[in-house]
């Protein structure tokens, strides 16, 4: 099984809807500090500076007129386009055909050398190399910024005054482009001609002064990515997609801290025209255990250790643990609505910050202690101070597992006794017992082992609906299901081959199925979340479906579902948070780390059954 992510045929440009390109018609580039989205038409429509969670310089995905973008295109209409990554890299090559010729644009954020965990981010440069492959092209270069840009032309570069800049942003061109000092210029290029463009936001001037300089920097960046990707050990189904998913997770990795953002974007909607638009440029504790486990399984131990260290340092500080953190391990500023941007395809509001940071979600205890257990399994030390903090967290799980919370899906409504939250409190006790045994604290093991058994027994009794014959979304409330129930075998709460779990899987598929391979995470009409409207199918839950089929021995069905999911990646192998089951179009923030984690885990599970 494979999917060719190499050079594909040219395609006709997809017409914009409501003046906006499709979310899926983009690739991602980054440097370990921030990331940018490059469209199939070579327009850069998203870039926050100087970090993932900084202000947006380019945000035309959230407002086509006022958001800002960097466009490099032939002046005439585009006839055909294609785009790909250089193999095992985050270097993007886009080719544009017009009536008079073909242009190739190679884009990357320049690396600072090595890409391993803890390595420095790049020098703060986005490099673009334009090459005319044949014919003659009038190339237009246009740059607009969110909040407006004020250009000041110097002898070698243009300094851009931008309200959000902590340091000056500069633009360098290796050729004279008439009108570029006003940030909208053009130049005529013939076959073989090259133009280098460099946007720099770090302090100091660029060293990339010629087209050769830009080409050399792009080659060095590609080489660094290939050296890093050589650490991926996975062989099995859809190896190319697993490798691309690993690179995508690395693009969501903040090198300086080890944190991994849920997605590099904000406010891409879960339904067109709806209000379910969230800022995902933060790190969720919930994602950590899944991410670490997935990265370990494909050989990326440095990244998994770096993320583990970040999670434990952030969550074991004084005060109660939170469900999400900034890249620095602090709490984000209050969520606010942006009055100036209309939202993707007019899906308002645009949000900066995430109010879920203040929610009560009891699963966080299990998520942290599962991370701690993985830390111990990998040789990490638990001294008395850290042990005391782990005891504090496990005790919080012991005290709170019976009380309602806002759940894994972060409802903006009154709390409820979610089955998944109770299950993760059981995970907290179970992992605490394992840590005690592994660190020579055998006298403590019994207490936590007993608590784990008590919570598990209560869950299986109170979440079980005898009339329906399956587990339910809440304790003591029969009827409804949500897709988080599929995670119970993945967290070792209930065996995937247990008849109760198999019946629950069938119930989830029956109630939440959205086609042959997709699942909704819940139905708002049955499980109110305090928000209006609907949402798309949630991709991670679909990969959980695959995992459950594999765990219960339904291997042929698991492989079939997995192949269908893999066929939904975009032209360069990227996945969003959600998909519209009716149209197949991408929804939600993009690319989504959780979706790529799901792909990696399902691929590894299936590879082990071969």
Coordinates of C-alpha atoms in Angstrom, one line a residue:
X1 CA 0.0 0.0 0.0
X2 CA 1.4 3.4 -0.9
X3 CA 0.4 6.8 -2.1
X4 CA 2.7 8.7 -4.4
X5 CA 3.5 12.1 -2.9
X6 CA 6.1 12.8 -5.6
X7 CA 5.7 14.8 -8.8
X8 CA 2.1 14.7 -9.9
X9 CA 0.5 15.9 -13.1
X10 CA -0.5 19.5 -13.5
X11 CA -4.1 20.3 -12.5
X12 CA -6.5 23.2 -13.3
X13 CA -6.6 25.7 -10.5
X14 CA -9.6 25.2 -8.2
X15 CA -12.0 28.1 -8.3
X16 CA -12.3 30.0 -5.0
X17 CA -15.4 29.8 -3.0
X18 CA -16.7 33.1 -1.6
X19 CA -13.3 34.6 -2.6
X20 CA -11.3 32.1 -0.6
X21 CA -9.1 29.1 -1.6
X22 CA -9.8 25.7 -0.2
X23 CA -8.0 24.9 3.0
X24 CA -6.6 21.7 1.5
X25 CA -4.9 23.6 -1.3
X26 CA -1.9 24.5 0.9
X27 CA 1.4 23.1 2.1
X28 CA 3.2 24.0 5.3
X29 CA 6.7 25.3 5.8
X30 CA 8.4 26.2 9.1
X31 CA 11.6 26.6 11.1
X32 CA 11.0 25.4 14.6
X33 CA 9.7 28.7 15.8
X34 CA 6.8 29.5 13.4
X35 CA 5.2 28.2 10.2
X36 CA 3.6 29.5 7.0
X37 CA 1.0 28.1 4.6
X38 CA 1.9 28.2 0.9
X39 CA -1.1 27.9 -1.5
X40 CA -1.1 25.9 -4.7
X41 CA -1.0 29.3 -6.5
X42 CA 2.2 30.1 -4.5
X43 CA 0.5 32.7 -2.3
X44 CA 1.6 32.7 1.3
X45 CA -1.7 33.3 3.2
X46 CA -0.7 32.5 6.8
X47 CA 2.4 33.5 8.9
X48 CA 2.6 34.6 12.5
X49 CA 5.8 36.2 13.8
X50 CA 8.1 35.6 15.5
X51 CA 6.5 32.5 16.9
X52 CA 3.5 30.3 16.2
X53 CA 1.5 32.2 18.8
X54 CA 2.7 35.7 17.7
X55 CA 0.6 38.3 15.8
X56 CA -0.2 37.3 12.2
X57 CA 1.7 39.2 9.4
X58 CA -0.2 37.2 6.7
X59 CA -3.8 36.1 7.6
X60 CA -5.7 36.3 4.3
X61 CA -7.2 32.9 5.0
X62 CA -9.2 34.8 7.7
X63 CA -9.9 37.8 5.6
X64 CA -9.2 37.9 1.9
X65 CA -9.1 41.7 1.7
X66 CA -7.6 42.8 5.0
X67 CA -5.7 39.7 6.2
X68 CA -2.4 40.2 4.2
X69 CA -0.6 37.8 1.9
X70 CA 2.6 37.4 -0.1
X71 CA 1.8 36.7 -3.8
X72 CA 4.4 35.8 -6.4
X73 CA 2.6 34.9 -9.7
X74 CA 2.6 35.4 -13.4
X75 CA 0.7 38.6 -14.3
X76 CA -1.8 36.7 -16.5
X77 CA -4.3 34.0 -15.6
X78 CA -3.0 30.7 -14.3
X79 CA -3.8 27.7 -16.6
X80 CA -2.3 24.9 -14.6
X81 CA -0.7 24.4 -11.2
X82 CA 1.0 21.6 -9.2
X83 CA 2.8 21.5 -5.9
X84 CA 4.9 19.0 -4.0
X85 CA 7.5 18.7 -1.2
X86 CA 11.0 17.7 -1.9
X87 CA 11.2 14.1 -0.5
X88 CA 11.7 13.9 3.2
X89 CA 11.9 17.7 3.6
X90 CA 9.7 20.7 4.4
X91 CA 10.8 22.5 1.2
X92 CA 7.9 23.1 -1.1
X93 CA 8.1 23.4 -4.9
X94 CA 5.1 25.0 -6.8
X95 CA 4.9 25.2 -10.5
X96 CA 2.6 27.6 -12.3
X97 CA 1.7 27.6 -16.0
X98 CA 0.4 30.6 -17.8
X99 CA -0.1 31.3 -21.5
X100 CA 3.5 32.5 -22.0
X101 CA 5.6 30.1 -19.8
X102 CA 6.1 28.1 -16.7
X103 CA 7.4 29.3 -13.4
X104 CA 8.8 27.2 -10.5
X105 CA 8.8 28.7 -7.0
X106 CA 10.7 26.9 -4.2
X107 CA 9.8 27.9 -0.7
X108 CA 11.2 27.2 2.7
X109 CA 12.0 28.7 6.1
X110 CA 15.8 28.5 6.3
X111 CA 17.1 26.2 8.9
X112 CA 19.9 27.1 11.3
X113 CA 21.6 23.7 10.8
X114 CA 20.6 20.6 12.8
X115 CA 16.9 19.9 13.4
X116 CA 17.1 17.6 16.4
X117 CA 15.2 18.1 19.6
X118 CA 16.5 21.2 21.5
X119 CA 18.2 22.6 18.4
X120 CA 17.8 26.3 17.7
X121 CA 15.2 27.5 15.3
X122 CA 16.1 29.0 12.0
X123 CA 17.5 32.4 11.5
X124 CA 14.1 33.9 10.9
X125 CA 14.1 33.9 7.1
X126 CA 11.5 32.8 4.6
X127 CA 13.3 32.2 1.3
X128 CA 11.6 32.0 -2.1
X129 CA 13.5 31.1 -5.3
X130 CA 11.7 31.8 -8.6
X131 CA 12.9 30.0 -11.7
X132 CA 11.4 30.3 -15.2
X133 CA 11.4 26.8 -16.6
X134 CA 10.4 27.8 -20.1
X135 CA 8.9 30.7 -22.1
X136 CA 8.7 34.3 -20.8
X137 CA 6.8 35.5 -17.9
X138 CA 5.8 38.9 -16.5
X139 CA 6.0 38.1 -12.8
X140 CA 4.1 40.1 -10.2
X141 CA 5.3 40.3 -6.6
X142 CA 2.8 41.8 -4.1
X143 CA 3.1 41.9 -0.3
X144 CA 0.3 43.1 2.0
X145 CA 0.2 42.7 5.8
X146 CA -2.4 42.3 8.5
X147 CA -2.8 45.8 10.0
X148 CA -0.9 47.4 7.1
X149 CA 2.7 47.7 6.1
X150 CA 4.8 50.9 5.6
X151 CA 7.8 50.2 3.3
X152 CA 11.0 52.2 3.6
X153 CA 13.4 51.3 0.7
X154 CA 17.1 51.1 1.5
X155 CA 20.1 50.3 -0.8
X156 CA 19.7 46.5 -0.5
X157 CA 16.4 45.8 1.1
X158 CA 13.0 47.2 2.1
X159 CA 12.2 47.7 5.7
X160 CA 8.6 47.0 6.5
X161 CA 6.9 49.0 9.2
X162 CA 4.3 46.6 10.7
X163 CA 2.3 47.3 13.9
X164 CA 2.8 43.7 15.2
X165 CA 6.6 43.6 14.7
X166 CA 8.8 43.2 17.7
X167 CA 11.8 43.6 15.4
X168 CA 12.0 45.1 11.9
X169 CA 10.7 43.0 9.1
X170 CA 12.7 43.3 5.9
X171 CA 12.3 42.2 2.3
X172 CA 15.2 41.5 0.0
X173 CA 15.1 40.9 -3.7
X174 CA 18.0 39.6 -5.8
X175 CA 16.8 41.5 -8.9
X176 CA 15.4 44.9 -9.4
X177 CA 11.6 44.6 -9.4
X178 CA 9.9 47.8 -10.6
X179 CA 7.5 49.0 -8.0
X180 CA 8.5 46.6 -5.3
X181 CA 9.5 49.5 -3.1
X182 CA 5.7 50.1 -2.9
X183 CA 5.3 46.3 -2.2
X184 CA 3.6 45.7 -5.5
X185 CA 5.9 45.4 -8.5
X186 CA 6.6 43.3 -11.6
X187 CA 9.6 42.0 -13.5
X188 CA 9.9 40.2 -16.9
X189 CA 11.8 36.9 -16.7
X190 CA 12.8 34.5 -19.5
X191 CA 13.7 30.8 -19.5
X192 CA 16.5 30.1 -17.0
X193 CA 16.2 33.4 -15.2
X194 CA 16.0 33.3 -11.4
X195 CA 14.7 35.7 -8.8
X196 CA 15.4 35.3 -5.1
X197 CA 13.2 36.8 -2.4
X198 CA 13.9 36.8 1.3
X199 CA 11.6 37.9 4.1
X200 CA 13.5 38.3 7.4
X201 CA 12.2 39.1 10.9
X202 CA 15.2 38.3 13.0
X203 CA 17.6 41.0 14.0
X204 CA 20.4 41.8 11.6
X205 CA 20.7 41.8 7.8
X206 CA 20.2 38.7 5.6
X207 CA 23.3 37.0 4.1
X208 CA 21.1 35.9 1.1
X209 CA 21.9 38.6 -1.5
X210 CA 22.0 36.7 -4.8
X211 CA 19.9 34.0 -6.4
X212 CA 22.8 31.6 -5.8
X213 CA 22.8 32.5 -2.1
X214 CA 19.0 31.7 -1.9
X215 CA 19.5 28.4 -3.9
X216 CA 22.3 27.4 -1.6
X217 CA 20.3 28.1 1.6
X218 CA 17.3 26.1 0.2
X219 CA 19.6 23.2 -0.6
X220 CA 21.1 23.3 2.9
X221 CA 17.6 23.4 4.4
X222 CA 16.6 20.4 2.4
X223 CA 19.7 18.5 3.5
X224 CA 19.1 19.3 7.1
X225 CA 15.5 17.9 6.8
X226 CA 16.7 14.8 5.1
X227 CA 19.3 14.2 7.8
X228 CA 16.6 14.5 10.5
X229 CA 14.2 12.3 8.6
X230 CA 16.8 9.5 8.5
X231 CA 16.0 8.9 12.1
X232 CA 12.5 7.7 11.2
X233 CA 12.5 3.9 11.6
X234 CA 9.0 3.0 10.4
X235 CA 8.5 0.5 7.6
X236 CA 5.1 -0.7 6.7
X237 CA 1.8 0.5 5.2
X238 CA 1.9 3.9 3.7
X239 CA 5.4 4.6 4.7
X240 CA 5.5 7.8 2.7
X241 CA 2.5 9.2 4.6
X242 CA 3.9 8.2 7.9
X243 CA 7.2 10.0 7.1
X244 CA 5.2 13.1 5.9
X245 CA 3.2 13.0 9.1
X246 CA 6.4 12.9 11.2
X247 CA 7.7 15.9 9.3
X248 CA 4.4 17.7 9.8
X249 CA 4.6 17.1 13.6
X250 CA 8.2 18.4 13.5
X251 CA 6.9 21.5 11.8
X252 CA 4.5 22.0 14.8
X253 CA 7.4 21.5 17.2
X254 CA 8.8 24.6 19.0
X255 CA 12.5 23.7 19.0
X256 CA 13.5 26.0 21.8
X257 CA 11.0 24.5 24.4
X258 CA 10.0 21.1 23.0
X259 CA 6.3 22.1 23.0
X260 CA 4.2 21.0 20.1
X261 CA 1.3 23.2 19.0
X262 CA -2.0 21.5 18.2
X263 CA -2.0 23.4 14.8
X264 CA -0.2 26.4 13.5
X265 CA -3.4 28.3 12.6
X266 CA -6.3 30.0 14.4
X267 CA -10.0 30.2 13.6
X268 CA -10.3 28.0 10.5
X269 CA -14.0 26.9 11.0
X270 CA -15.3 23.5 11.9
X271 CA -18.4 24.4 9.7
X272 CA -18.6 27.1 7.1
X273 CA -20.5 30.1 8.5
X274 CA -20.5 28.7 12.0
X275 CA -19.0 30.0 15.3
X276 CA -16.9 26.9 16.1
X277 CA -13.6 28.7 15.3
X278 CA -10.7 28.2 17.8
X279 CA -7.1 29.3 18.3
X280 CA -5.0 26.1 18.2
X281 CA -1.5 27.7 18.4
X282 CA -1.0 26.3 21.9
X283 CA 0.1 23.0 23.5
X284 CA -2.6 20.7 24.9
X285 CA -1.5 18.3 27.7
X286 CA -4.0 15.9 26.3
X287 CA -2.1 15.7 23.1
X288 CA 1.2 15.0 24.8
X289 CA 0.8 11.3 25.7
X290 CA -0.5 10.4 22.3
X291 CA 2.2 12.4 20.6
X292 CA 5.0 11.0 22.7
X293 CA 3.8 7.5 22.2
X294 CA 3.5 7.9 18.4
X295 CA 6.9 9.5 18.0
X296 CA 8.6 6.8 20.1
X297 CA 7.1 4.1 17.9
X298 CA 8.8 5.5 14.8
X299 CA 12.2 6.2 16.2
X300 CA 11.9 9.9 17.1
X301 CA 13.0 9.5 20.8
X302 CA 14.6 12.9 21.0
X303 CA 11.4 14.7 20.1
X304 CA 9.4 12.5 22.4
X305 CA 11.8 13.1 25.3
X306 CA 11.8 16.9 24.7
X307 CA 8.0 17.0 24.7
X308 CA 7.8 14.9 27.8
X309 CA 10.2 17.2 29.7
X310 CA 8.2 20.2 28.6
X311 CA 4.9 18.7 29.7
X312 CA 6.2 17.6 33.1
X313 CA 8.0 21.0 33.7
X314 CA 4.9 22.9 32.8
X315 CA 2.4 20.8 34.6
X316 CA 4.3 20.0 37.8
X317 CA 4.7 23.6 38.8
X318 CA 2.8 25.1 41.7
X319 CA -0.9 25.4 41.3
X320 CA -3.4 23.2 39.6
X321 CA -2.5 21.7 36.2
X322 CA -4.1 23.3 33.2
X323 CA -5.2 21.6 30.0
X324 CA -3.3 23.8 27.7
X325 CA -0.2 26.1 27.8
X326 CA 1.7 28.6 25.7
X327 CA 5.0 27.5 24.2
X328 CA 6.7 28.8 27.4
X329 CA 4.6 26.7 29.7
X330 CA 2.5 29.6 30.9
X331 CA -1.2 30.4 30.5
X332 CA -2.4 32.2 27.4
X333 CA -3.9 35.6 27.5
X334 CA -7.7 35.8 27.6
X335 CA -9.6 34.7 24.5
X336 CA -10.7 37.7 22.4
X337 CA -12.7 38.2 19.3
X338 CA -11.1 40.1 16.4
X339 CA -13.5 42.8 15.2
X340 CA -11.5 43.5 12.0
X341 CA -11.3 40.1 10.3
X342 CA -14.4 38.5 8.7
X343 CA -13.2 34.9 9.1
X344 CA -12.6 32.2 6.5
X345 CA -15.5 32.4 4.0
X346 CA -17.1 34.8 6.4
X347 CA -17.2 32.3 9.2
X348 CA -17.0 34.7 12.2
X349 CA -15.7 35.2 14.8
X350 CA -12.0 35.1 14.5
X351 CA -10.5 34.3 17.9
X352 CA -7.1 34.9 19.4
X353 CA -6.4 33.0 22.6
X354 CA -8.5 30.0 23.9
X355 CA -10.9 30.2 26.9
X356 CA -10.7 26.4 27.3
X357 CA -7.4 27.1 29.2
X358 CA -9.5 27.9 32.3
X359 CA -11.9 24.9 32.1
X360 CA -12.0 22.0 34.5
X361 CA -11.2 18.8 32.8
X362 CA -10.4 15.8 35.0
X363 CA -8.7 13.8 32.2
X364 CA -5.7 16.1 32.6
X365 CA -4.5 14.0 35.7
X366 CA -4.4 10.9 33.6
X367 CA -2.7 12.6 30.7
X368 CA 0.1 14.0 32.9
X369 CA 0.6 10.7 34.8
X370 CA 0.7 8.7 31.6
X371 CA 3.4 11.1 30.4
X372 CA 5.2 10.5 33.7
X373 CA 5.0 6.8 33.2
X374 CA 6.4 7.0 29.7
X375 CA 9.2 9.2 31.2
X376 CA 10.0 6.5 33.8
X377 CA 9.8 3.7 31.2
X378 CA 12.4 5.7 29.1
X379 CA 14.8 5.9 32.1
X380 CA 13.6 9.2 33.5
X381 CA 14.3 9.9 37.2
X382 CA 11.5 10.6 39.7
X383 CA 13.1 12.2 42.7
X384 CA 11.2 12.8 46.0
X385 CA 10.1 16.3 44.9
X386 CA 8.7 15.1 41.6
X387 CA 7.1 12.1 43.3
X388 CA 5.4 14.4 45.8
X389 CA 3.9 16.4 42.9
X390 CA 2.8 13.2 41.2
X391 CA 1.1 12.1 44.4
X392 CA -0.7 15.5 44.5
X393 CA -2.0 15.0 40.9
X394 CA -3.1 11.4 41.6
X395 CA -4.8 12.5 44.8
X396 CA -6.7 15.2 42.8
X397 CA -7.9 12.4 40.5
X398 CA -9.0 10.4 43.5
X399 CA -10.9 13.4 44.9
X400 CA -12.5 14.6 41.7
X401 CA -13.3 11.6 39.5
X402 CA -17.0 11.6 40.6
X403 CA -17.5 15.3 39.9
X404 CA -18.7 16.7 36.5
X405 CA -16.3 18.5 34.2
X406 CA -16.2 20.0 30.7
X407 CA -14.7 16.9 29.1
X408 CA -12.3 16.1 26.3
X409 CA -14.3 18.0 23.8
X410 CA -14.2 21.2 25.9
X411 CA -17.9 22.0 25.9
X412 CA -18.9 25.5 26.6
X413 CA -21.9 24.4 28.7
X414 CA -22.5 23.1 32.2
X415 CA -20.2 20.3 33.3
X416 CA -21.3 16.6 33.1
X417 CA -19.9 13.3 34.4
X418 CA -18.1 12.3 31.2
X419 CA -17.1 8.6 30.9
X420 CA -13.7 9.6 29.3
X421 CA -12.8 11.9 32.2
X422 CA -13.5 9.2 34.7
X423 CA -11.5 6.7 32.6
X424 CA -8.6 9.0 32.6
X425 CA -8.7 9.3 36.4
X426 CA -8.5 5.5 36.4
X427 CA -5.4 5.9 34.1
X428 CA -4.0 8.3 36.6
X429 CA -4.2 5.8 39.4
X430 CA -3.0 2.9 37.2
X431 CA 0.1 4.8 36.0
X432 CA 0.8 6.0 39.6
X433 CA 0.9 2.3 40.7
X434 CA 3.2 1.5 37.8
X435 CA 5.5 4.4 38.6
X436 CA 5.6 3.4 42.3
X437 CA 6.6 -0.2 41.4
X438 CA 9.2 0.9 38.8
X439 CA 10.9 3.5 41.1
X440 CA 11.3 1.4 44.2
X441 CA 8.2 2.7 46.0
X442 CA 6.5 -0.7 46.2
X443 CA 4.8 0.3 49.5
X444 CA 2.8 3.0 47.6
X445 CA 1.8 0.7 44.8
X446 CA -1.1 -1.0 46.5
X447 CA -3.0 2.2 47.3
X448 CA -3.1 3.3 43.7
X449 CA -3.7 -0.1 42.3
X450 CA -6.8 -0.4 44.5
X451 CA -8.0 3.1 43.5
X452 CA -7.6 2.2 39.8
X453 CA -9.7 -1.0 40.3
X454 CA -12.4 1.0 42.2
X455 CA -12.7 3.6 39.5
X456 CA -12.7 1.0 36.7
X457 CA -15.4 -1.0 38.4
X458 CA -17.6 2.1 38.9
X459 CA -17.1 3.2 35.3
X460 CA -18.1 -0.2 33.9
X461 CA -21.2 -0.3 36.1
X462 CA -22.4 3.3 35.8
X463 CA -21.5 4.0 32.2
X464 CA -23.1 0.7 31.0
X465 CA -26.5 1.0 29.5
X466 CA -28.0 -2.5 29.9
X467 CA -31.0 -1.8 27.7
X468 CA -28.8 -0.5 24.8
X469 CA -26.0 -3.0 25.5
X470 CA -23.1 -0.6 25.3
X471 CA -21.1 2.0 27.3
X472 CA -22.4 5.6 27.2
X473 CA -21.0 9.1 27.0
X474 CA -21.8 9.9 30.7
X475 CA -22.0 8.0 33.9
X476 CA -25.6 7.3 35.0
X477 CA -27.1 8.8 31.8
X478 CA -28.2 6.1 29.3
X479 CA -28.4 6.5 25.6
X480 CA -25.9 8.9 24.1
X481 CA -22.4 8.0 22.9
X482 CA -19.4 10.0 21.9
X483 CA -16.2 9.0 20.0
X484 CA -14.0 9.4 23.1
X485 CA -15.2 6.0 24.1
X486 CA -13.0 4.6 21.4
X487 CA -10.0 5.7 23.3
X488 CA -10.6 3.4 26.3
X489 CA -8.7 0.5 24.8
X490 CA -5.9 2.8 23.7
X491 CA -5.4 4.0 27.3
X492 CA -5.7 0.4 28.6
X493 CA -8.9 1.0 30.5
X494 CA -10.7 -1.8 28.7
X495 CA -9.4 -4.4 26.3
X496 CA -10.3 -3.9 22.7
X497 CA -11.5 -7.5 22.4
X498 CA -13.8 -7.3 25.4
X499 CA -17.4 -7.9 24.3
X500 CA -18.5 -4.7 26.1
X501 CA -16.0 -2.6 24.2
X502 CA -16.8 -4.3 20.8
X503 CA -20.5 -3.5 21.4
X504 CA -19.6 0.1 22.3
X505 CA -17.6 0.4 19.1
X506 CA -20.5 -0.8 17.0
X507 CA -22.8 1.7 18.8
X508 CA -20.4 4.6 18.2
X509 CA -20.2 3.7 14.5
X510 CA -23.9 3.4 14.2
X511 CA -24.7 6.7 15.9
X512 CA -21.7 8.8 14.8
X513 CA -20.8 7.3 11.5
X514 CA -20.5 9.9 8.6
X515 CA -19.8 7.7 5.6
X516 CA -17.6 4.7 5.0
X517 CA -14.6 6.0 7.0
X518 CA -15.5 9.1 8.9
X519 CA -16.9 9.7 12.4
X520 CA -18.4 12.7 14.2
X521 CA -16.9 13.1 17.7
X522 CA -20.4 13.7 19.1
X523 CA -23.8 15.0 17.9
X524 CA -24.5 18.5 19.4
X525 CA -28.2 17.9 19.1
X526 CA -27.9 14.9 21.5
X527 CA -24.9 16.1 23.5
X528 CA -25.3 19.9 23.9
X529 CA -22.1 21.8 24.1
X530 CA -23.3 25.4 24.5
X531 CA -22.6 26.4 20.9
X532 CA -24.8 26.7 17.8
X533 CA -24.6 24.9 14.6
X534 CA -22.9 21.7 13.6
X535 CA -19.3 20.6 12.7
X536 CA -17.5 18.2 10.4
X537 CA -16.3 14.7 11.0
X538 CA -13.3 14.5 13.4
X539 CA -10.3 12.7 11.8
X540 CA -8.6 11.5 14.9
X541 CA -11.7 9.6 15.9
X542 CA -11.7 7.9 12.6
X543 CA -8.2 6.6 13.2
X544 CA -9.3 5.5 16.7
X545 CA -11.9 3.5 14.8
X546 CA -9.2 1.8 12.9
X547 CA -7.2 1.0 16.0
X548 CA -10.3 -0.5 17.7
X549 CA -10.9 -2.8 14.7
X550 CA -7.3 -3.9 14.8
X551 CA -7.4 -4.5 18.6
X552 CA -10.5 -6.7 18.2
X553 CA -9.0 -8.8 15.4
X554 CA -11.0 -7.3 12.6
X555 CA -7.9 -6.7 10.6
X556 CA -9.2 -6.7 7.0
X557 CA -11.8 -4.1 8.0
X558 CA -9.2 -2.0 9.8
X559 CA -6.9 -2.0 6.8
X560 CA -9.8 -1.0 4.5
X561 CA -10.8 1.9 6.7
X562 CA -7.2 3.0 7.0
X563 CA -6.7 3.0 3.3
X564 CA -9.8 5.2 2.8
X565 CA -8.6 7.6 5.4
X566 CA -5.2 7.8 3.8
X567 CA -6.8 8.6 0.5
X568 CA -8.2 11.8 2.1
X569 CA -4.8 13.5 2.5
X570 CA -4.3 16.5 0.3
X571 CA -1.9 16.7 -2.6
X572 CA 1.2 16.9 -0.3
X573 CA 0.0 14.5 2.4
X574 CA -1.5 16.9 5.0
X575 CA -4.6 16.4 7.1
X576 CA -6.9 18.9 8.8
X577 CA -8.8 18.6 12.1
X578 CA -12.1 17.8 10.4
X579 CA -13.6 16.9 7.0
X580 CA -17.1 17.8 5.6
X581 CA -18.6 14.3 5.0
X582 CA -20.8 15.7 2.2
X583 CA -18.2 17.5 0.1
X584 CA -14.9 16.0 1.4
X585 CA -13.5 19.4 1.9
X586 CA -11.2 20.2 4.8
X587 CA -12.5 22.0 7.9
X588 CA -10.9 23.3 11.1
X589 CA -7.3 24.3 11.8
X590 CA -4.7 22.9 9.4
X591 CA -2.6 20.9 9.4
X592 CA -3.7 19.3 12.6
X593 CA -1.1 17.5 14.7
X594 CA -3.7 15.2 16.3
X595 CA -4.8 13.9 12.9
X596 CA -1.2 13.1 11.9
X597 CA -0.6 11.4 15.3
X598 CA -3.7 9.2 14.5
X599 CA -2.3 8.3 11.1
X600 CA 1.1 7.3 12.6
X601 CA -0.4 5.2 15.4
X602 CA -2.8 3.4 13.1
X603 CA -0.1 2.6 10.6
X604 CA 2.2 1.2 13.3
X605 CA -0.7 -0.9 14.7
X606 CA -1.5 -2.4 11.3
X607 CA 2.2 -2.9 10.5
X608 CA 2.5 -5.0 13.7
X609 CA -0.3 -7.3 12.6
X610 CA 1.3 -8.2 9.2

